[in-house]
Short mmCIF file of C-alpha atoms in Angstrom, two decimals:
data_model
loop_
_atom_site.label_atom_id
_atom_site.label_comp_id
_atom_site.label_asym_id
_atom_site.label_seq_id
_atom_site.Cartn_x
_atom_site.Cartn_y
_atom_site.Cartn_z
CA MET A 1 5.41 -4.76 31.85
CA LYS A 2 8.46 -6.68 32.90
CA ALA A 3 11.89 -5.06 32.70
CA GLU A 4 12.93 -7.49 29.96
CA GLU A 5 9.89 -6.54 27.87
CA VAL A 6 10.72 -2.84 28.26
CA ARG A 7 14.33 -3.49 27.18
CA ARG A 8 13.10 -5.45 24.17
CA MET A 9 10.74 -2.64 23.21
CA ASP A 10 13.61 -0.15 23.54
CA GLU A 11 15.52 -2.27 21.00
CA VAL A 12 12.67 -2.89 18.58
CA ALA A 13 10.83 0.46 18.52
CA PRO A 14 13.70 2.44 16.93
CA SER A 15 14.15 -0.22 14.24
CA ALA A 16 10.48 0.29 13.38
CA GLY A 17 11.16 4.04 13.16
CA LEU A 18 8.93 4.83 16.14
CA PRO A 19 9.33 6.15 19.66
CA ARG A 20 8.64 3.56 22.35
CA ALA A 21 5.21 5.01 23.26
CA ALA A 22 4.03 5.05 19.62
CA TYR A 23 5.29 1.50 19.15
CA LEU A 24 3.40 0.33 22.25
CA VAL A 25 0.19 2.05 21.10
CA GLY A 26 0.61 0.39 17.69
CA LEU A 27 1.01 -3.01 19.31
CA LEU A 28 -2.06 -2.48 21.48
CA ALA A 29 -4.04 -1.40 18.41
CA GLN A 30 -2.70 -4.50 16.63
CA VAL A 31 -1.29 -2.56 13.69
CA PRO A 32 -0.46 -5.46 11.34
CA ILE A 33 3.07 -4.44 10.40
CA LEU A 34 4.03 -4.06 14.07
CA VAL A 35 2.36 -7.26 15.19
CA ILE A 36 4.18 -9.32 12.55
CA GLY A 37 7.45 -7.56 13.32
CA GLY A 38 8.14 -5.59 10.15
CA ARG A 39 10.72 -2.85 9.99
CA HIS A 40 9.86 0.70 8.93
CA ALA A 41 12.05 0.68 5.81
CA GLU A 42 10.61 -2.68 4.72
CA SER A 43 7.09 -1.39 5.30
CA VAL A 44 7.72 1.70 3.18
CA ALA A 45 9.23 -0.44 0.41
CA ALA A 46 6.17 -2.72 0.47
CA LEU A 47 3.83 0.28 0.26
CA VAL A 48 5.79 1.73 -2.67
CA ARG A 49 5.61 -1.63 -4.51
CA ALA A 50 1.87 -1.92 -3.86
CA ASN A 51 1.27 1.64 -5.04
CA SER A 52 3.30 1.01 -8.18
CA GLU A 53 1.19 -2.07 -8.95
CA ARG A 54 -1.99 -0.02 -8.52
CA VAL A 55 -0.69 2.69 -10.84
CA ASP A 56 0.21 0.09 -13.48
CA PHE A 57 -3.25 -1.46 -13.20
CA THR A 58 -5.00 1.90 -13.41
CA GLN A 59 -3.02 3.02 -16.44
CA SER A 60 -3.69 -0.28 -18.18
CA PHE A 61 -7.39 -0.03 -17.35
CA PHE A 62 -7.71 3.50 -18.72
CA ARG A 63 -5.80 2.54 -21.88
CA HIS A 64 -8.08 -0.45 -22.49
CA TYR A 65 -11.46 1.13 -21.75
CA HIS A 66 -13.02 4.30 -23.01
CA VAL A 67 -13.66 5.91 -19.66
CA PRO A 68 -14.61 9.57 -20.31
CA GLY A 69 -18.24 8.71 -21.08
CA PHE A 70 -18.61 6.52 -18.00
CA ALA A 71 -19.85 9.35 -15.78
CA HIS A 72 -22.67 10.12 -18.21
CA THR A 73 -23.67 6.64 -19.38
CA GLY A 74 -22.59 4.38 -16.53
CA ARG A 75 -21.08 2.04 -19.13
CA LEU A 76 -17.51 1.29 -20.03
CA GLU A 77 -16.75 0.59 -23.65
CA ALA A 78 -13.69 -1.13 -24.98
CA GLY A 79 -11.28 1.37 -26.46
CA PRO A 80 -9.16 0.88 -29.54
CA ALA A 81 -6.87 -2.11 -29.57
CA VAL A 82 -3.41 -1.45 -28.23
CA GLY A 83 -1.26 -0.30 -31.11
CA ALA A 84 -4.23 0.57 -33.33
CA ARG A 85 -3.93 3.76 -35.32
CA SER A 86 -6.56 6.46 -35.28
CA ARG A 87 -7.67 7.85 -38.64
#
């Protein structure tokens, strides 16, 4: 590595929240967020957003389908319409 590359890594690694050696290993392994130059805080925020979207989808799915019998029958059945009252 050239001295300029080492200096650059010393600048960039802390902004990614990593020690220089871990940052270098991540680059060599082509960890996507490091290769495209993302920052640690931005990466965490993106993961939180993605997780939130998955939770919303899962909750919606379980509200829409009657899932408890799935393990026994292998079939999903539409549950009651949203807002429908049970008798």
